[in-house]
Amino acid sequence: MSHETVRRGLLVAFEGIDGAGKTTQVARVAEALRTAGREVVVTHEPTDGPWGRRLRASASTGRLSPVEELEAFIADRQEHVETLLRPSVDAGRVVLVDRYYFSSMAYQGARGLDVDEIRRRNEAIAPRPDLLVILTLDPKDGVARVNHRGQSNLFEREEDLRRSAAIFAAITDPTPLRLDATQPREAITDAIVAALRDLGAL
Ligand code: TYD
């Protein structure tokens, strides 16, 4: 008698300040999972939908107020959860999301909004990830790694990132897999794949 293996879907969030290498790791982990026979969905926030496009545009045309910005990220996320994240996890896929609501805590928190309140608002609309990966990097190195053409005040930028990094550093729930982003990329991927193996993902 043969039977198909029914595999549980999983949601994996990748977080960290700009320049930490999230996108590279998402691609590498996706490859490892696919090689192991898993169906993988790779996605990111802000999304490419209307709210995400508006948020990206605001980065060059003038940022929204902190409250408007938070509302836009939550609206973007709610649509993402409903149209892609939940249905994909329910279908047994492994969903890798490049930034999730911990970025709202870290970035909109850095703009002065209450971090616990940001978490509550998000957890009302977005499921907790099965695994939270946080890539850690000194903001100085983050600034150096990101291409900042046209950025007039790198010091201000570093100061913002420092506040965001401090918020990421304080997150304990869910217990993050915290990895030093300056390690060789292979070592980072191996550590994430090992954590996914422990969760039964491959
Ligand atoms: P990023 O992942 O850097 O996208 P891209 O590489 O396409 O520019 O995200 C853009 C910025 O959005 C980044 O600086 C962090 C910010 N952000 C928030 O402020 N709050 C959020 O909730 C999310 C998801 C991102």
mmCIF file of N, CA, C and O and ligand atoms in Angstrom, residues 18 22-23 45-46 56 63 69 73 77 98-101 103-105 107-108 157, ligand 1:
data_model
loop_
_atom_site.group_PDB
_atom_site.id
_atom_site.type_symbol
_atom_site.label_atom_id
_atom_site.label_comp_id
_atom_site.label_asym_id
_atom_site.label_seq_id
_atom_site.Cartn_x
_atom_site.Cartn_y
_atom_site.Cartn_z
ATOM 1 N N ASP A 18 18.940 46.593 6.832
ATOM 2 C CA ASP A 18 19.333 46.663 5.426
ATOM 3 C C ASP A 18 20.816 46.279 5.301
ATOM 4 O O ASP A 18 21.638 46.734 6.092
ATOM 5 N N LYS A 22 19.594 39.239 3.772
ATOM 6 C CA LYS A 22 18.381 38.420 3.857
ATOM 7 C C LYS A 22 18.016 37.809 2.511
ATOM 8 O O LYS A 22 17.689 36.630 2.438
ATOM 9 N N THR A 23 18.056 38.643 1.479
ATOM 10 C CA THR A 23 17.586 38.190 0.169
ATOM 11 C C THR A 23 18.437 37.032 -0.354
ATOM 12 O O THR A 23 17.922 36.064 -0.908
ATOM 13 N N GLU A 45 8.202 41.559 1.763
ATOM 14 C CA GLU A 45 7.453 42.753 2.173
ATOM 15 C C GLU A 45 8.426 43.926 2.271
ATOM 16 O O GLU A 45 9.555 43.727 2.735
ATOM 17 N N PRO A 46 8.028 45.135 1.859
ATOM 18 C CA PRO A 46 6.741 45.432 1.256
ATOM 19 C C PRO A 46 6.534 44.633 -0.032
ATOM 20 O O PRO A 46 7.496 44.329 -0.728
ATOM 21 N N ARG A 56 7.036 51.956 -1.409
ATOM 22 C CA ARG A 56 8.327 52.122 -2.084
ATOM 23 C C ARG A 56 8.455 53.516 -2.686
ATOM 24 O O ARG A 56 9.505 54.150 -2.607
ATOM 25 N N ARG A 63 8.682 60.571 2.810
ATOM 26 C CA ARG A 63 8.084 59.530 3.640
ATOM 27 C C ARG A 63 6.757 59.978 4.223
ATOM 28 O O ARG A 63 6.525 61.157 4.476
ATOM 29 N N GLU A 69 2.495 55.482 7.742
ATOM 30 C CA GLU A 69 3.409 54.465 7.238
ATOM 31 C C GLU A 69 3.069 53.103 7.850
ATOM 32 O O GLU A 69 2.989 52.093 7.150
ATOM 33 N N PHE A 73 1.880 49.668 5.907
ATOM 34 C CA PHE A 73 2.552 48.371 6.014
ATOM 35 C C PHE A 73 1.580 47.294 6.489
ATOM 36 O O PHE A 73 1.631 46.153 6.018
ATOM 37 N N ARG A 77 0.463 44.044 4.442
ATOM 38 C CA ARG A 77 0.670 42.719 5.072
ATOM 39 C C ARG A 77 -0.631 41.927 5.121
ATOM 40 O O ARG A 77 -0.648 40.728 4.878
ATOM 41 N N ASP A 98 10.806 37.510 3.017
ATOM 42 C CA ASP A 98 11.927 38.442 3.187
ATOM 43 C C ASP A 98 11.340 39.723 3.796
ATOM 44 O O ASP A 98 10.732 40.509 3.091
ATOM 45 N N ARG A 99 11.450 39.852 5.105
ATOM 46 C CA ARG A 99 10.822 40.867 5.973
ATOM 47 C C ARG A 99 9.369 40.512 6.261
ATOM 48 O O ARG A 99 8.632 40.076 5.384
ATOM 49 N N TYR A 100 8.995 40.787 7.535
ATOM 50 C CA TYR A 100 7.629 40.496 8.001
ATOM 51 C C TYR A 100 7.323 41.513 9.089
ATOM 52 O O TYR A 100 7.965 42.580 9.132
ATOM 53 N N TYR A 101 6.429 41.187 10.007
ATOM 54 C CA TYR A 101 5.978 42.257 10.907
ATOM 55 C C TYR A 101 7.022 42.704 11.921
ATOM 56 O O TYR A 101 6.892 43.775 12.510
ATOM 57 N N SER A 103 9.811 43.717 11.062
ATOM 58 C CA SER A 103 10.349 44.937 10.434
ATOM 59 C C SER A 103 9.502 46.156 10.788
ATOM 60 O O SER A 103 10.030 47.262 10.941
ATOM 61 N N SER A 104 8.186 45.963 10.910
ATOM 62 C CA SER A 104 7.352 47.101 11.340
ATOM 63 C C SER A 104 7.711 47.499 12.762
ATOM 64 O O SER A 104 7.777 48.694 13.091
ATOM 65 N N MET A 105 7.936 46.499 13.621
ATOM 66 C CA MET A 105 8.339 46.806 14.995
ATOM 67 C C MET A 105 9.655 47.586 14.987
ATOM 68 O O MET A 105 9.799 48.616 15.660
ATOM 69 N N TYR A 107 11.332 49.209 12.403
ATOM 70 C CA TYR A 107 11.478 50.451 11.623
ATOM 71 C C TYR A 107 10.457 51.515 12.022
ATOM 72 O O TYR A 107 10.812 52.687 12.156
ATOM 73 N N GLN A 108 9.193 51.101 12.201
ATOM 74 C CA GLN A 108 8.220 52.112 12.632
ATOM 75 C C GLN A 108 8.418 52.379 14.130
ATOM 76 O O GLN A 108 8.173 53.489 14.603
ATOM 77 N N ARG A 157 21.245 58.067 8.636
ATOM 78 C CA ARG A 157 20.830 56.742 8.222
ATOM 79 C C ARG A 157 21.342 55.680 9.216
ATOM 80 O O ARG A 157 20.605 54.810 9.647
HETATM 81 P P1 TYD B 1 13.641 46.191 1.631
HETATM 82 O O1 TYD B 1 13.463 44.786 2.085
HETATM 83 O O2 TYD B 1 14.971 46.820 1.818
HETATM 84 O O3 TYD B 1 13.150 46.278 0.128
HETATM 85 P P2 TYD B 1 14.057 46.693 -1.143
HETATM 86 O O4 TYD B 1 15.310 45.881 -1.022
HETATM 87 O O5 TYD B 1 13.199 46.307 -2.313
HETATM 88 O O6 TYD B 1 14.276 48.165 -0.996
HETATM 89 O O7 TYD B 1 12.537 47.060 2.373
HETATM 90 C C1 TYD B 1 12.437 48.415 2.115
HETATM 91 C C2 TYD B 1 12.399 49.180 3.396
HETATM 92 O O8 TYD B 1 11.121 49.002 4.034
HETATM 93 C C3 TYD B 1 13.445 48.775 4.406
HETATM 94 O O9 TYD B 1 14.289 49.883 4.666
HETATM 95 C C4 TYD B 1 12.665 48.437 5.645
HETATM 96 C C5 TYD B 1 11.310 49.044 5.422
HETATM 97 N N1 TYD B 1 10.191 48.347 6.110
HETATM 98 C C6 TYD B 1 9.551 49.001 7.152
HETATM 99 O O10 TYD B 1 9.912 50.123 7.511
HETATM 100 N N2 TYD B 1 8.493 48.382 7.784
HETATM 101 C C7 TYD B 1 8.035 47.152 7.407
HETATM 102 O O11 TYD B 1 7.060 46.617 8.001
HETATM 103 C C8 TYD B 1 8.721 46.480 6.320
HETATM 104 C C9 TYD B 1 8.254 45.127 5.861
HETATM 105 C C10 TYD B 1 9.793 47.127 5.706
#
